[in-house]
């Protein structure tokens, strides 16, 4: 009898241990699903698929002591959830001449003009004939329902960069994200100082990728999948434990 009771006690202990292990497995699967899905940057806004109408110009003209700096800029507005910027991708025509002086910067909005510099994005300094991505350092948080500007500039004369634009106002976007209906250009004779921008008739072509703070549908699918796998594992392990007890 004592041996029989000991065996049953051991079986109950084993069943409890199996339940704890299954619970830990289930929690691990859910955590993996959340982190694996939310850590991926997604394109939340784009008009790159629209037909190109033409291209703008970003360059420096004149001679030493008498330079004019020509900029291009565009605005976008975020949706209802906070997100972390991953990159901004801009489409370009073939540049004139060959130089490596292009830069793309992110600014806050001061109404009809860019506000404060937020970040200088990293990417090609000689973009030509294609799409080029400019990446964030990963710490720039885009607030919800907020307008931002990207500003394109060149620092040396003798080269012209050509970001493309489209006459279409269509876009592919996550809920609430929008592209401004006009691009912007401006010129100034002082290096390192933003000009006063004027709206053009057409938006530049670009996309914004970010990690959203609100899970996308794919995240929920991954979570439910993890729950299903965890439930199957729990049932199987409990059945084995019960079989051993009997």
PDB file of C-alpha atoms in Angstrom:
ATOM      1  CA  UNK A   1       0.000   0.000   0.000  1.00  0.00           C
ATOM      2  CA  UNK A   2       2.742   2.451   0.872  1.00  0.00           C
ATOM      3  CA  UNK A   3       4.355   1.895  -2.500  1.00  0.00           C
ATOM      4  CA  UNK A   4       1.018   2.493  -4.257  1.00  0.00           C
ATOM      5  CA  UNK A   5       0.425   5.782  -2.397  1.00  0.00           C
ATOM      6  CA  UNK A   6       3.962   6.874  -3.131  1.00  0.00           C
ATOM      7  CA  UNK A   7       3.439   6.201  -6.813  1.00  0.00           C
ATOM      8  CA  UNK A   8       0.206   8.216  -6.874  1.00  0.00           C
ATOM      9  CA  UNK A   9       1.870  11.105  -5.029  1.00  0.00           C
ATOM     10  CA  UNK A  10       4.708  11.064  -7.528  1.00  0.00           C
ATOM     11  CA  UNK A  11       2.209  11.056 -10.379  1.00  0.00           C
ATOM     12  CA  UNK A  12       0.371  14.087  -8.961  1.00  0.00           C
ATOM     13  CA  UNK A  13       3.686  15.869  -8.529  1.00  0.00           C
ATOM     14  CA  UNK A  14       4.564  15.026 -12.118  1.00  0.00           C
ATOM     15  CA  UNK A  15       1.194  16.323 -13.315  1.00  0.00           C
ATOM     16  CA  UNK A  16       1.712  19.591 -11.463  1.00  0.00           C
ATOM     17  CA  UNK A  17       5.191  19.922 -12.902  1.00  0.00           C
ATOM     18  CA  UNK A  18       3.897  19.297 -16.406  1.00  0.00           C
ATOM     19  CA  UNK A  19       1.191  21.954 -15.942  1.00  0.00           C
ATOM     20  CA  UNK A  20       3.766  24.483 -14.816  1.00  0.00           C
ATOM     21  CA  UNK A  21       6.018  23.660 -17.756  1.00  0.00           C
ATOM     22  CA  UNK A  22       3.118  23.977 -20.170  1.00  0.00           C
ATOM     23  CA  UNK A  23       2.168  27.352 -18.702  1.00  0.00           C
ATOM     24  CA  UNK A  24       5.732  28.568 -19.094  1.00  0.00           C
ATOM     25  CA  UNK A  25       5.760  27.329 -22.681  1.00  0.00           C
ATOM     26  CA  UNK A  26       2.523  29.123 -23.432  1.00  0.00           C
ATOM     27  CA  UNK A  27       3.776  32.396 -21.931  1.00  0.00           C
ATOM     28  CA  UNK A  28       6.992  32.073 -23.908  1.00  0.00           C
ATOM     29  CA  UNK A  29       5.114  31.556 -27.163  1.00  0.00           C
ATOM     30  CA  UNK A  30       2.915  34.601 -26.565  1.00  0.00           C
ATOM     31  CA  UNK A  31       5.926  36.762 -25.704  1.00  0.00           C
ATOM     32  CA  UNK A  32       7.723  35.572 -28.809  1.00  0.00           C
ATOM     33  CA  UNK A  33       4.700  36.338 -30.979  1.00  0.00           C
ATOM     34  CA  UNK A  34       4.426  39.879 -29.615  1.00  0.00           C
ATOM     35  CA  UNK A  35       8.100  40.773 -29.886  1.00  0.00           C
ATOM     36  CA  UNK A  36       8.680  39.091 -33.222  1.00  0.00           C
ATOM     37  CA  UNK A  37       5.716  40.842 -34.857  1.00  0.00           C
ATOM     38  CA  UNK A  38       6.010  44.327 -33.347  1.00  0.00           C
ATOM     39  CA  UNK A  39       9.794  44.579 -33.810  1.00  0.00           C
ATOM     40  CA  UNK A  40       9.449  44.634 -37.600  1.00  0.00           C
ATOM     41  CA  UNK A  41       9.280  47.993 -39.316  1.00  0.00           C
ATOM     42  CA  UNK A  42       6.388  48.291 -41.734  1.00  0.00           C
ATOM     43  CA  UNK A  43       5.639  50.728 -44.548  1.00  0.00           C
ATOM     44  CA  UNK A  44       2.917  52.867 -43.028  1.00  0.00           C
ATOM     45  CA  UNK A  45       2.693  55.445 -45.814  1.00  0.00           C
ATOM     46  CA  UNK A  46       3.703  55.488 -49.491  1.00  0.00           C
ATOM     47  CA  UNK A  47       2.961  57.000 -52.878  1.00  0.00           C
ATOM     48  CA  UNK A  48       5.896  55.310 -54.631  1.00  0.00           C
ATOM     49  CA  UNK A  49       3.533  53.170 -56.701  1.00  0.00           C
ATOM     50  CA  UNK A  50       1.984  56.230 -58.350  1.00  0.00           C
ATOM     51  CA  UNK A  51       3.042  57.320 -61.829  1.00  0.00           C
ATOM     52  CA  UNK A  52       5.964  59.728 -61.903  1.00  0.00           C
ATOM     53  CA  UNK A  53       5.114  63.088 -63.448  1.00  0.00           C
ATOM     54  CA  UNK A  54       8.507  64.752 -63.275  1.00  0.00           C
ATOM     55  CA  UNK A  55      11.292  65.627 -60.888  1.00  0.00           C
ATOM     56  CA  UNK A  56      12.417  68.513 -58.731  1.00  0.00           C
ATOM     57  CA  UNK A  57      15.923  69.816 -58.181  1.00  0.00           C
ATOM     58  CA  UNK A  58      18.204  69.939 -55.155  1.00  0.00           C
ATOM     59  CA  UNK A  59      21.486  71.721 -55.785  1.00  0.00           C
ATOM     60  CA  UNK A  60      23.834  74.629 -55.139  1.00  0.00           C
ATOM     61  CA  UNK A  61      24.342  77.281 -57.807  1.00  0.00           C
ATOM     62  CA  UNK A  62      26.686  80.239 -58.182  1.00  0.00           C
ATOM     63  CA  UNK A  63      30.334  80.771 -57.306  1.00  0.00           C
ATOM     64  CA  UNK A  64      32.238  80.938 -54.004  1.00  0.00           C
ATOM     65  CA  UNK A  65      30.931  83.828 -51.933  1.00  0.00           C
ATOM     66  CA  UNK A  66      27.770  83.962 -54.011  1.00  0.00           C
ATOM     67  CA  UNK A  67      26.147  80.545 -53.633  1.00  0.00           C
ATOM     68  CA  UNK A  68      22.405  79.859 -53.703  1.00  0.00           C
ATOM     69  CA  UNK A  69      21.175  76.704 -51.988  1.00  0.00           C
ATOM     70  CA  UNK A  70      18.059  75.086 -53.462  1.00  0.00           C
ATOM     71  CA  UNK A  71      16.090  72.697 -51.241  1.00  0.00           C
ATOM     72  CA  UNK A  72      13.179  70.289 -51.689  1.00  0.00           C
ATOM     73  CA  UNK A  73      10.818  69.232 -48.912  1.00  0.00           C
ATOM     74  CA  UNK A  74       7.676  67.236 -48.221  1.00  0.00           C
ATOM     75  CA  UNK A  75       5.253  66.748 -45.351  1.00  0.00           C
ATOM     76  CA  UNK A  76       3.492  63.732 -43.905  1.00  0.00           C
ATOM     77  CA  UNK A  77       1.082  63.289 -41.009  1.00  0.00           C
ATOM     78  CA  UNK A  78       1.002  60.285 -38.697  1.00  0.00           C
ATOM     79  CA  UNK A  79      -2.015  58.249 -37.616  1.00  0.00           C
ATOM     80  CA  UNK A  80      -3.665  57.808 -34.235  1.00  0.00           C
ATOM     81  CA  UNK A  81      -0.861  55.760 -32.659  1.00  0.00           C
ATOM     82  CA  UNK A  82       2.699  56.610 -31.702  1.00  0.00           C
ATOM     83  CA  UNK A  83       5.444  54.877 -33.696  1.00  0.00           C
ATOM     84  CA  UNK A  84       9.223  54.714 -33.964  1.00  0.00           C
ATOM     85  CA  UNK A  85      10.702  55.870 -37.269  1.00  0.00           C
ATOM     86  CA  UNK A  86      12.685  53.297 -39.216  1.00  0.00           C
ATOM     87  CA  UNK A  87      13.343  54.985 -42.563  1.00  0.00           C
ATOM     88  CA  UNK A  88      12.154  57.327 -45.283  1.00  0.00           C
ATOM     89  CA  UNK A  89      12.560  56.140 -48.864  1.00  0.00           C
ATOM     90  CA  UNK A  90      12.630  58.687 -51.700  1.00  0.00           C
ATOM     91  CA  UNK A  91      12.537  58.117 -55.465  1.00  0.00           C
ATOM     92  CA  UNK A  92      15.079  59.895 -57.694  1.00  0.00           C
ATOM     93  CA  UNK A  93      15.733  60.508 -61.372  1.00  0.00           C
ATOM     94  CA  UNK A  94      19.302  60.409 -62.688  1.00  0.00           C
ATOM     95  CA  UNK A  95      21.430  63.132 -61.114  1.00  0.00           C
ATOM     96  CA  UNK A  96      23.454  65.618 -63.141  1.00  0.00           C
ATOM     97  CA  UNK A  97      27.214  65.221 -62.717  1.00  0.00           C
ATOM     98  CA  UNK A  98      28.591  63.107 -59.905  1.00  0.00           C
ATOM     99  CA  UNK A  99      29.006  64.190 -56.318  1.00  0.00           C
ATOM    100  CA  UNK A 100      28.317  62.952 -52.803  1.00  0.00           C
ATOM    101  CA  UNK A 101      26.784  65.897 -51.008  1.00  0.00           C
ATOM    102  CA  UNK A 102      23.115  64.966 -50.639  1.00  0.00           C
ATOM    103  CA  UNK A 103      21.408  64.804 -47.245  1.00  0.00           C
ATOM    104  CA  UNK A 104      17.895  64.094 -45.949  1.00  0.00           C
ATOM    105  CA  UNK A 105      16.754  65.466 -42.599  1.00  0.00           C
ATOM    106  CA  UNK A 106      13.604  65.133 -40.513  1.00  0.00           C
ATOM    107  CA  UNK A 107      12.002  68.229 -38.970  1.00  0.00           C
ATOM    108  CA  UNK A 108       9.026  68.982 -36.812  1.00  0.00           C
ATOM    109  CA  UNK A 109       6.345  71.212 -38.307  1.00  0.00           C
ATOM    110  CA  UNK A 110       5.898  74.906 -37.634  1.00  0.00           C
ATOM    111  CA  UNK A 111       2.741  75.259 -39.657  1.00  0.00           C
ATOM    112  CA  UNK A 112       3.554  76.071 -43.269  1.00  0.00           C
ATOM    113  CA  UNK A 113       7.311  75.707 -42.678  1.00  0.00           C
ATOM    114  CA  UNK A 114       9.655  73.154 -41.110  1.00  0.00           C
ATOM    115  CA  UNK A 115      10.251  73.625 -37.385  1.00  0.00           C
ATOM    116  CA  UNK A 116      13.058  72.077 -35.324  1.00  0.00           C
ATOM    117  CA  UNK A 117      15.596  69.599 -36.685  1.00  0.00           C
ATOM    118  CA  UNK A 118      14.834  66.150 -35.252  1.00  0.00           C
ATOM    119  CA  UNK A 119      17.361  63.925 -36.995  1.00  0.00           C
ATOM    120  CA  UNK A 120      19.749  63.716 -39.933  1.00  0.00           C
ATOM    121  CA  UNK A 121      18.923  60.396 -41.570  1.00  0.00           C
ATOM    122  CA  UNK A 122      21.608  58.007 -42.807  1.00  0.00           C
ATOM    123  CA  UNK A 123      21.735  56.949 -46.446  1.00  0.00           C
ATOM    124  CA  UNK A 124      23.246  57.503 -49.859  1.00  0.00           C
ATOM    125  CA  UNK A 125      24.905  60.869 -50.443  1.00  0.00           C
ATOM    126  CA  UNK A 126      24.655  60.369 -54.213  1.00  0.00           C
ATOM    127  CA  UNK A 127      21.102  59.146 -54.956  1.00  0.00           C
ATOM    128  CA  UNK A 128      20.413  58.677 -58.655  1.00  0.00           C
ATOM    129  CA  UNK A 129      17.868  56.799 -60.773  1.00  0.00           C
ATOM    130  CA  UNK A 130      15.919  54.738 -58.238  1.00  0.00           C
ATOM    131  CA  UNK A 131      14.600  54.562 -54.699  1.00  0.00           C
ATOM    132  CA  UNK A 132      16.964  55.261 -51.810  1.00  0.00           C
ATOM    133  CA  UNK A 133      16.246  54.662 -48.138  1.00  0.00           C
ATOM    134  CA  UNK A 134      17.400  57.005 -45.386  1.00  0.00           C
ATOM    135  CA  UNK A 135      17.367  55.326 -42.015  1.00  0.00           C
ATOM    136  CA  UNK A 136      16.787  56.617 -38.509  1.00  0.00           C
ATOM    137  CA  UNK A 137      19.125  55.815 -35.640  1.00  0.00           C
ATOM    138  CA  UNK A 138      16.116  54.077 -34.093  1.00  0.00           C
ATOM    139  CA  UNK A 139      15.279  56.478 -31.290  1.00  0.00           C
ATOM    140  CA  UNK A 140      13.067  58.965 -33.137  1.00  0.00           C
ATOM    141  CA  UNK A 141       9.501  58.608 -31.907  1.00  0.00           C
ATOM    142  CA  UNK A 142       6.780  59.908 -34.214  1.00  0.00           C
ATOM    143  CA  UNK A 143       3.919  61.263 -32.144  1.00  0.00           C
ATOM    144  CA  UNK A 144       0.326  60.439 -33.042  1.00  0.00           C
ATOM    145  CA  UNK A 145      -1.624  62.782 -35.345  1.00  0.00           C
ATOM    146  CA  UNK A 146       1.434  64.946 -35.948  1.00  0.00           C
ATOM    147  CA  UNK A 147       2.852  66.524 -39.110  1.00  0.00           C
ATOM    148  CA  UNK A 148       6.546  66.167 -39.955  1.00  0.00           C
ATOM    149  CA  UNK A 149       8.777  67.438 -42.744  1.00  0.00           C
ATOM    150  CA  UNK A 150      11.635  65.804 -44.575  1.00  0.00           C
ATOM    151  CA  UNK A 151      14.047  68.248 -46.164  1.00  0.00           C
ATOM    152  CA  UNK A 152      16.489  67.377 -48.963  1.00  0.00           C
ATOM    153  CA  UNK A 153      19.650  69.429 -49.442  1.00  0.00           C
ATOM    154  CA  UNK A 154      23.001  69.536 -51.224  1.00  0.00           C
ATOM    155  CA  UNK A 155      26.099  71.284 -49.892  1.00  0.00           C
ATOM    156  CA  UNK A 156      28.305  71.601 -52.993  1.00  0.00           C
ATOM    157  CA  UNK A 157      27.725  73.245 -56.352  1.00  0.00           C
ATOM    158  CA  UNK A 158      28.078  71.421 -59.646  1.00  0.00           C
ATOM    159  CA  UNK A 159      25.607  68.600 -58.988  1.00  0.00           C
ATOM    160  CA  UNK A 160      21.808  68.435 -59.184  1.00  0.00           C
ATOM    161  CA  UNK A 161      19.760  65.748 -57.433  1.00  0.00           C
ATOM    162  CA  UNK A 162      16.268  65.040 -58.740  1.00  0.00           C
ATOM    163  CA  UNK A 163      13.607  63.708 -56.326  1.00  0.00           C
ATOM    164  CA  UNK A 164      10.586  62.702 -58.402  1.00  0.00           C
ATOM    165  CA  UNK A 165       7.030  63.886 -57.955  1.00  0.00           C
ATOM    166  CA  UNK A 166       3.601  62.704 -59.049  1.00  0.00           C
ATOM    167  CA  UNK A 167       0.414  64.472 -60.032  1.00  0.00           C
ATOM    168  CA  UNK A 168      -1.563  61.790 -58.208  1.00  0.00           C
ATOM    169  CA  UNK A 169      -2.710  62.375 -54.643  1.00  0.00           C
ATOM    170  CA  UNK A 170      -3.372  58.650 -54.124  1.00  0.00           C
ATOM    171  CA  UNK A 171      -1.389  56.840 -51.461  1.00  0.00           C
ATOM    172  CA  UNK A 172      -1.155  53.552 -49.621  1.00  0.00           C
ATOM    173  CA  UNK A 173      -1.331  54.147 -45.901  1.00  0.00           C
ATOM    174  CA  UNK A 174      -2.017  52.781 -42.458  1.00  0.00           C
ATOM    175  CA  UNK A 175      -5.092  54.284 -40.804  1.00  0.00           C
ATOM    176  CA  UNK A 176      -4.781  58.044 -40.405  1.00  0.00           C
ATOM    177  CA  UNK A 177      -1.413  58.476 -42.159  1.00  0.00           C
ATOM    178  CA  UNK A 178      -1.393  61.011 -45.004  1.00  0.00           C
ATOM    179  CA  UNK A 179       0.995  62.694 -47.425  1.00  0.00           C
ATOM    180  CA  UNK A 180       0.718  66.414 -48.015  1.00  0.00           C
ATOM    181  CA  UNK A 181      -0.861  67.213 -51.372  1.00  0.00           C
ATOM    182  CA  UNK A 182       2.032  69.510 -52.316  1.00  0.00           C
ATOM    183  CA  UNK A 183       5.785  69.265 -52.333  1.00  0.00           C
ATOM    184  CA  UNK A 184       7.871  72.280 -51.342  1.00  0.00           C
ATOM    185  CA  UNK A 185      10.891  74.093 -52.738  1.00  0.00           C
ATOM    186  CA  UNK A 186      12.945  76.992 -51.456  1.00  0.00           C
ATOM    187  CA  UNK A 187      16.240  78.783 -51.960  1.00  0.00           C
ATOM    188  CA  UNK A 188      18.576  80.813 -49.756  1.00  0.00           C
ATOM    189  CA  UNK A 189      22.069  82.288 -50.026  1.00  0.00           C
ATOM    190  CA  UNK A 190      23.177  81.361 -46.507  1.00  0.00           C
ATOM    191  CA  UNK A 191      24.643  77.875 -46.015  1.00  0.00           C
ATOM    192  CA  UNK A 192      23.103  75.728 -43.290  1.00  0.00           C
ATOM    193  CA  UNK A 193      19.971  77.887 -42.937  1.00  0.00           C
ATOM    194  CA  UNK A 194      16.605  76.699 -44.165  1.00  0.00           C
ATOM    195  CA  UNK A 195      14.856  78.859 -46.759  1.00  0.00           C
ATOM    196  CA  UNK A 196      11.240  79.900 -46.737  1.00  0.00           C
ATOM    197  CA  UNK A 197       9.488  77.123 -48.592  1.00  0.00           C
ATOM    198  CA  UNK A 198       6.785  77.536 -51.213  1.00  0.00           C
ATOM    199  CA  UNK A 199       4.284  74.829 -52.106  1.00  0.00           C
ATOM    200  CA  UNK A 200       4.417  73.197 -55.521  1.00  0.00           C
ATOM    201  CA  UNK A 201       1.455  71.650 -57.269  1.00  0.00           C
ATOM    202  CA  UNK A 202       2.500  68.028 -56.756  1.00  0.00           C
ATOM    203  CA  UNK A 203       3.820  65.832 -53.923  1.00  0.00           C
ATOM    204  CA  UNK A 204       7.236  64.198 -54.037  1.00  0.00           C
ATOM    205  CA  UNK A 205       7.354  60.395 -54.157  1.00  0.00           C
ATOM    206  CA  UNK A 206       8.396  58.666 -50.949  1.00  0.00           C
ATOM    207  CA  UNK A 207       7.435  56.197 -48.261  1.00  0.00           C
ATOM    208  CA  UNK A 208       7.727  56.093 -44.469  1.00  0.00           C
ATOM    209  CA  UNK A 209       8.554  52.905 -42.564  1.00  0.00           C
ATOM    210  CA  UNK A 210       8.110  52.693 -38.802  1.00  0.00           C
ATOM    211  CA  UNK A 211       7.468  50.319 -35.928  1.00  0.00           C
ATOM    212  CA  UNK A 212       3.935  50.945 -34.740  1.00  0.00           C
ATOM    213  CA  UNK A 213       3.053  50.940 -31.038  1.00  0.00           C
ATOM    214  CA  UNK A 214      -0.335  49.405 -31.907  1.00  0.00           C
ATOM    215  CA  UNK A 215      -0.164  45.777 -33.074  1.00  0.00           C
ATOM    216  CA  UNK A 216      -0.995  45.160 -36.701  1.00  0.00           C
ATOM    217  CA  UNK A 217      -3.483  42.375 -37.629  1.00  0.00           C
ATOM    218  CA  UNK A 218      -0.524  40.057 -38.286  1.00  0.00           C
ATOM    219  CA  UNK A 219       0.503  40.506 -34.658  1.00  0.00           C
ATOM    220  CA  UNK A 220      -2.875  39.330 -33.405  1.00  0.00           C
ATOM    221  CA  UNK A 221      -2.703  36.379 -35.790  1.00  0.00           C
ATOM    222  CA  UNK A 222       0.684  35.413 -34.369  1.00  0.00           C
ATOM    223  CA  UNK A 223      -0.612  35.699 -30.803  1.00  0.00           C
ATOM    224  CA  UNK A 224      -3.656  33.542 -31.528  1.00  0.00           C
ATOM    225  CA  UNK A 225      -1.426  31.036 -33.298  1.00  0.00           C
ATOM    226  CA  UNK A 226       0.837  30.883 -30.256  1.00  0.00           C
ATOM    227  CA  UNK A 227      -2.188  30.387 -28.010  1.00  0.00           C
ATOM    228  CA  UNK A 228      -3.386  27.504 -30.170  1.00  0.00           C
ATOM    229  CA  UNK A 229       0.030  25.834 -30.161  1.00  0.00           C
ATOM    230  CA  UNK A 230       0.323  26.313 -26.423  1.00  0.00           C
ATOM    231  CA  UNK A 231      -3.148  24.868 -25.828  1.00  0.00           C
ATOM    232  CA  UNK A 232      -2.323  21.776 -27.893  1.00  0.00           C
ATOM    233  CA  UNK A 233       0.913  21.308 -25.945  1.00  0.00           C
ATOM    234  CA  UNK A 234      -0.896  21.636 -22.604  1.00  0.00           C
ATOM    235  CA  UNK A 235      -3.557  19.077 -23.560  1.00  0.00           C
ATOM    236  CA  UNK A 236      -1.004  16.574 -24.826  1.00  0.00           C
ATOM    237  CA  UNK A 237       1.222  16.864 -21.766  1.00  0.00           C
ATOM    238  CA  UNK A 238      -1.703  16.570 -19.371  1.00  0.00           C
ATOM    239  CA  UNK A 239      -2.932  13.457 -21.196  1.00  0.00           C
ATOM    240  CA  UNK A 240       0.484  11.874 -20.881  1.00  0.00           C
ATOM    241  CA  UNK A 241       0.628  12.745 -17.184  1.00  0.00           C
ATOM    242  CA  UNK A 242      -2.861  11.302 -16.562  1.00  0.00           C
ATOM    243  CA  UNK A 243      -1.913   8.116 -18.449  1.00  0.00           C
ATOM    244  CA  UNK A 244       1.163   7.749 -16.261  1.00  0.00           C
ATOM    245  CA  UNK A 245      -0.969   8.293 -13.129  1.00  0.00           C
ATOM    246  CA  UNK A 246      -3.334   5.537 -14.141  1.00  0.00           C
TER     247      UNK A 246
END
